[in-house]
mmCIF file of C-alpha atoms in Angstrom:
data_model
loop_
_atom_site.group_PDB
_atom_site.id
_atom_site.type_symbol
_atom_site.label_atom_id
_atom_site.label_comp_id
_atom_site.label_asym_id
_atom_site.label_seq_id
_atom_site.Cartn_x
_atom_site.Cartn_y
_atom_site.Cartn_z
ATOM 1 C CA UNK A 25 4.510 23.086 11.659
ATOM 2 C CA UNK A 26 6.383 19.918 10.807
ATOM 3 C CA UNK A 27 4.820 18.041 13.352
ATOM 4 C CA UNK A 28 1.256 19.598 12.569
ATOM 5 C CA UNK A 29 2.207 17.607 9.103
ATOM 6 C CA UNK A 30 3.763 14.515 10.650
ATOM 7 C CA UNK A 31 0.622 14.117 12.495
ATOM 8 C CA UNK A 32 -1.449 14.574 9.546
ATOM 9 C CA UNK A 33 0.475 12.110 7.374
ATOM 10 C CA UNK A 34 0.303 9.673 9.984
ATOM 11 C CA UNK A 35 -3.291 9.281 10.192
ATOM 12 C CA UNK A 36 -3.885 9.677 6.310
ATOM 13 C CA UNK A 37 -1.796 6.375 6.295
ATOM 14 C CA UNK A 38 -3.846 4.541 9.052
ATOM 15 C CA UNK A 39 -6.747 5.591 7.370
ATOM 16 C CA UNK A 40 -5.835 4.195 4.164
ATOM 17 C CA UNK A 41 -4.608 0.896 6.469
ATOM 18 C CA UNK A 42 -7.814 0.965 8.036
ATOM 19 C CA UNK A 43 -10.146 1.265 5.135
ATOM 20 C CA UNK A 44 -7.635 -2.068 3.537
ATOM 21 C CA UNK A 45 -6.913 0.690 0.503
ATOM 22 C CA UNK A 46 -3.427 -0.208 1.224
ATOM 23 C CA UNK A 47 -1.883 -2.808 2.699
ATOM 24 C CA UNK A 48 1.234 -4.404 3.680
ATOM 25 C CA UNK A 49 3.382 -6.953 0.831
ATOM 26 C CA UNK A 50 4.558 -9.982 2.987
ATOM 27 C CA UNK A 51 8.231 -8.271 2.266
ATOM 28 C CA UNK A 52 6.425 -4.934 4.586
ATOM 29 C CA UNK A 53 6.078 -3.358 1.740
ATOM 30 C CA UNK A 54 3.060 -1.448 1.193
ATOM 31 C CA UNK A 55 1.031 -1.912 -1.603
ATOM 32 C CA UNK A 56 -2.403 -0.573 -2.810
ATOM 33 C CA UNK A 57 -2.604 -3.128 -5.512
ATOM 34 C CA UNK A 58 -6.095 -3.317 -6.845
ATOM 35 C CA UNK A 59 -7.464 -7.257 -6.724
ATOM 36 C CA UNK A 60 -9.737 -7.108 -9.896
ATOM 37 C CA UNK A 61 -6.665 -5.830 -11.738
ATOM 38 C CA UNK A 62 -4.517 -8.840 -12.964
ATOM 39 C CA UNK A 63 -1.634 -6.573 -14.009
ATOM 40 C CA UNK A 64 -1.942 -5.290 -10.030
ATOM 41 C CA UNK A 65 -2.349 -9.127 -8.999
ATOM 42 C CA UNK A 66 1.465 -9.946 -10.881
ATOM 43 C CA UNK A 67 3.178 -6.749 -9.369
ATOM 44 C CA UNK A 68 1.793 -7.269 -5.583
ATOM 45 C CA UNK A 69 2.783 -10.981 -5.606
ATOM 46 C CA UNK A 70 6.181 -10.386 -7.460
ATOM 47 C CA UNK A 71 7.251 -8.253 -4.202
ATOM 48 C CA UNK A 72 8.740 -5.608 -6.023
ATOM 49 C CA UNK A 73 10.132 -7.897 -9.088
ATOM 50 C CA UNK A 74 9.387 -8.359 -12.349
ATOM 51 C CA UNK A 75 6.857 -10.686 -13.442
ATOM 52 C CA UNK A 76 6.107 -11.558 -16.791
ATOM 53 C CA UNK A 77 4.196 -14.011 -18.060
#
């Protein structure tokens, strides 16, 4: 059963990889940070830090 799931999980990810609904931070982070949103815009470029403007 675990690997039934492992499986599954695995290509829910490359799905979401594959359809760019998430994607990787330059860190290797991943990130599904939305590109119209500026709030998503500050968190996705701030790598996991703060931002504030």
């Amino acid at each position: 059963m675990d690997a039934l799931i492992a499986n599954a999980r695995f290509h829910f990810h490359e799905r979401l990889f594959e359809t760019n609904t998430l994607t990787l931070t330059k860190a290797g982070a991943a990130s599904n940070a939305d590109a119209s949103s500026r709030g998503s815009i500050i968190v996705k470029n701030s790598e996991g830090r703060a931002e504030f403007e």
